[in-house]
PDB file of C-alpha atoms in Angstrom:
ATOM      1  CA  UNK E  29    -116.380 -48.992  59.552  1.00 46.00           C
ATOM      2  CA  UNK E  30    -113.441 -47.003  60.307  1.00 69.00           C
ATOM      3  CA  UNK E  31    -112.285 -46.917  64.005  1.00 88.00           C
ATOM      4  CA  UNK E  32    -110.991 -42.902  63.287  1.00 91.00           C
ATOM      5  CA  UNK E  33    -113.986 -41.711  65.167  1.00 88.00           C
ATOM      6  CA  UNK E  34    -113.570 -43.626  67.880  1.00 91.00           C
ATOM      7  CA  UNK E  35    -110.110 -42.060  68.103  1.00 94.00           C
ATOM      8  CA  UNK E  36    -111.164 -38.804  67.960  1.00 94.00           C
ATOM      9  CA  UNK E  37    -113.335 -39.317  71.258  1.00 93.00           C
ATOM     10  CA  UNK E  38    -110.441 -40.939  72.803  1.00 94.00           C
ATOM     11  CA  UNK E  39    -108.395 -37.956  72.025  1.00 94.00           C
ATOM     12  CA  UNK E  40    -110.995 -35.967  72.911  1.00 93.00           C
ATOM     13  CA  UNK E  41    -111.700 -37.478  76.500  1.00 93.00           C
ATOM     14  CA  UNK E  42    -107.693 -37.898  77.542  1.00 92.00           C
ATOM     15  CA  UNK E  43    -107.087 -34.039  76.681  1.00 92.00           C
ATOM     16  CA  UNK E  44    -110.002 -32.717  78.553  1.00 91.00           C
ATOM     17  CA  UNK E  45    -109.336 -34.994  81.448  1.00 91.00           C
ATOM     18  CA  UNK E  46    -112.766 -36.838  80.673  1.00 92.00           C
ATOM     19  CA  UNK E  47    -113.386 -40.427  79.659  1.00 93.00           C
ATOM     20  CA  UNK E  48    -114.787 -41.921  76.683  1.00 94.00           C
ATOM     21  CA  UNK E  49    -117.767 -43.331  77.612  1.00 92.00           C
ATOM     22  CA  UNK E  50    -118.429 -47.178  75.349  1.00 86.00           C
ATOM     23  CA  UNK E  51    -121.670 -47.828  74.095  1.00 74.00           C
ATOM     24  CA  UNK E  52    -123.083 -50.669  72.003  1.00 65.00           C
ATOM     25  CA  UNK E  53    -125.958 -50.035  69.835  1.00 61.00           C
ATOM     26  CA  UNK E  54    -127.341 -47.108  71.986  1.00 59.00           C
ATOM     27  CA  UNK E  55    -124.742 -44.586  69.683  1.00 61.00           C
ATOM     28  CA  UNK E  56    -125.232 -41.365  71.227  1.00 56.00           C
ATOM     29  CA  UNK E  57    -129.149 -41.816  72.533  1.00 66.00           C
ATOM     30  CA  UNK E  58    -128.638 -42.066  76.049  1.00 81.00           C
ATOM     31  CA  UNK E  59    -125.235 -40.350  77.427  1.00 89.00           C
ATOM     32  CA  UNK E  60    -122.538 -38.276  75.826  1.00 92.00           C
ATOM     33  CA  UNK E  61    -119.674 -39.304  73.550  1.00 92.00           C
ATOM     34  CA  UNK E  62    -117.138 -38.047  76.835  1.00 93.00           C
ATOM     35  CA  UNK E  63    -118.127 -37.955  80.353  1.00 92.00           C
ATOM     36  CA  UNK E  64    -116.852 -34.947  81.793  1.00 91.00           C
ATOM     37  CA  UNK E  65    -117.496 -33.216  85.058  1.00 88.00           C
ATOM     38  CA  UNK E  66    -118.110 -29.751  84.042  1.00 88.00           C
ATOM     39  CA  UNK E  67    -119.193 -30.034  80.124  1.00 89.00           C
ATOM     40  CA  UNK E  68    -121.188 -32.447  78.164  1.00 90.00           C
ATOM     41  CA  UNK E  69    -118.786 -33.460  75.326  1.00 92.00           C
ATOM     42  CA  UNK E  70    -120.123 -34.738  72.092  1.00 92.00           C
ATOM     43  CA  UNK E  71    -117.139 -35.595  69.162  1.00 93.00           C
ATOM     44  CA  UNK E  72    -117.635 -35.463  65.470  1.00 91.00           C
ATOM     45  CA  UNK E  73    -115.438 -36.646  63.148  1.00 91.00           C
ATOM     46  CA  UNK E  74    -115.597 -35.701  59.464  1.00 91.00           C
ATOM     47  CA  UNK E  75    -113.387 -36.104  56.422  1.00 90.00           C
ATOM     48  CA  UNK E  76    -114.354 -32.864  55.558  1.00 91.00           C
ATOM     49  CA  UNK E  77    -115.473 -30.172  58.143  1.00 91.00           C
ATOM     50  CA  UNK E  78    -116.724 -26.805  56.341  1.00 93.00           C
ATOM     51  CA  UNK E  79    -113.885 -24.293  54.786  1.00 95.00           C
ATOM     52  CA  UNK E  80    -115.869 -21.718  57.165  1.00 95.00           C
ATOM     53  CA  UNK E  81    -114.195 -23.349  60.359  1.00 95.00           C
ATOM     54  CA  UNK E  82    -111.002 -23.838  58.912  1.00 94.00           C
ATOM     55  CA  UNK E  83    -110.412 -20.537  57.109  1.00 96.00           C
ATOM     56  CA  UNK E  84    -111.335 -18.806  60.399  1.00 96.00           C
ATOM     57  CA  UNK E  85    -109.168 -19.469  61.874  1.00 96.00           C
ATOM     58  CA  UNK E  86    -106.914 -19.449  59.709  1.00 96.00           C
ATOM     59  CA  UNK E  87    -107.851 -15.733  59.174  1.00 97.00           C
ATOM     60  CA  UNK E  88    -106.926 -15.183  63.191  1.00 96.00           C
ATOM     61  CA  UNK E  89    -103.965 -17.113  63.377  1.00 96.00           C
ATOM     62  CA  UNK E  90    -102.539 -14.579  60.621  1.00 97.00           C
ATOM     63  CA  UNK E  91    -103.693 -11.442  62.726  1.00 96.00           C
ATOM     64  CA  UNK E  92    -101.344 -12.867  65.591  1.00 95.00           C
ATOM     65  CA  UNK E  93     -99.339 -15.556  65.609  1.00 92.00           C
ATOM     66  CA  UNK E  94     -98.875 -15.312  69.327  1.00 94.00           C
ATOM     67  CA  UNK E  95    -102.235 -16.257  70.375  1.00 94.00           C
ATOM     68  CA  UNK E  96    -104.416 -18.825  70.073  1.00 95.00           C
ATOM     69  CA  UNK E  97    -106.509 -18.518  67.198  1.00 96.00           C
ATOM     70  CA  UNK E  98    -110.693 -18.242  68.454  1.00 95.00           C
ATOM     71  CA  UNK E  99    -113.363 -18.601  65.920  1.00 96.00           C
ATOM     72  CA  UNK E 100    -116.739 -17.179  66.690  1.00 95.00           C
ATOM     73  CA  UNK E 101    -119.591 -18.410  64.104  1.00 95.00           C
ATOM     74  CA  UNK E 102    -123.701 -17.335  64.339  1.00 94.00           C
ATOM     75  CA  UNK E 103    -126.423 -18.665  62.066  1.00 93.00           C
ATOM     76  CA  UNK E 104    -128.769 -16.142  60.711  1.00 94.00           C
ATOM     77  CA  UNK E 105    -131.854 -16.394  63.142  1.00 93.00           C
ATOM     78  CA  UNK E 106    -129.843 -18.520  65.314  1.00 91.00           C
ATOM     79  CA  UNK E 107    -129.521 -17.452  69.146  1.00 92.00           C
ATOM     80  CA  UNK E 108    -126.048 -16.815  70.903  1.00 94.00           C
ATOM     81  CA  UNK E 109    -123.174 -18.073  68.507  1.00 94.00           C
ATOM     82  CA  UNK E 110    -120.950 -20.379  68.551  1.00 92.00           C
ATOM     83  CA  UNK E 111    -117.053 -20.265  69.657  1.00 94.00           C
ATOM     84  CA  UNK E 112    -114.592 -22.491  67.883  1.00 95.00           C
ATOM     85  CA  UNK E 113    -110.669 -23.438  69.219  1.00 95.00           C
ATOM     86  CA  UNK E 114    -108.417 -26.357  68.629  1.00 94.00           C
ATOM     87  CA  UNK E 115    -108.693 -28.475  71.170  1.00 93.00           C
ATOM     88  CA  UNK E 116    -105.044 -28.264  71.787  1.00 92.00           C
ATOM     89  CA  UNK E 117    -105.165 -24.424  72.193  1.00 94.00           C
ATOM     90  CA  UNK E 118    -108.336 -25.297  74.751  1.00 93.00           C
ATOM     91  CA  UNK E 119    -106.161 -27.101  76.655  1.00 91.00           C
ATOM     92  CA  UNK E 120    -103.170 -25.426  76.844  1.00 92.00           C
ATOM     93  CA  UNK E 121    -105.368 -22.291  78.186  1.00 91.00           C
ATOM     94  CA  UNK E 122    -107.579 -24.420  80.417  1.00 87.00           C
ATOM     95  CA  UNK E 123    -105.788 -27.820  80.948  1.00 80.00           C
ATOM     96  CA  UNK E 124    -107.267 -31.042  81.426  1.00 75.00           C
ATOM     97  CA  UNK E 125    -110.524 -29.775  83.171  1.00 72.00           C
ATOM     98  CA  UNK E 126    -111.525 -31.146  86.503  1.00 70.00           C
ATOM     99  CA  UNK E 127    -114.108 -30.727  88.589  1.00 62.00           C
ATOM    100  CA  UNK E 128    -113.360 -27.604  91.096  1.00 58.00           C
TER     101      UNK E 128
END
């Protein structure tokens, strides 16, 4: 197995100010992928993430090229939506997040 998702939560954790948390066996059942003190962070990593996401923002970026690009996706039925960002556009808004 490749060790890219492991990465990605490593990434993940040092740009939020969070850490990674290490688990054995128990993958994902009892704790998040990052510990974090004001979000519970869970990483996926895909070869492929839908064109949806990535043509989004794409779409936004194009609108403005001055501002961060911000993705907001619903599911028919679904309730709320869903807001989408590169992580390195959430943290140059936000920083590494720590607890207030």
């Amino acid at each position: 197995m490749s060790e890219a998702w492991k990465n990605a939560e490593r990434i993940a954790a040092t740009a939020l100010g969070g850490m990674r948390n290490q688990r054995g066996a128990d993958f994902s059942a009892r704790m998040p992928d990052v510990s974090h003190p004001l979000f519970t962070v869970e990483v996926k990593y895909r070869k492929v993430l839908p064109r949806l996401l990535r043509l989004g923002l794409e779409q936004a970026q194009r609108y403005d090229g001055t501002k961060p690009p911000l993705l907001v996706v619903r599911e028919r039925y679904q309730r709320g939506a869903l807001v989408v960002l590169r992580l390195g556009d959430f943290v140059d808004l936000f920083g590494p997040l720590r607890e207030p």
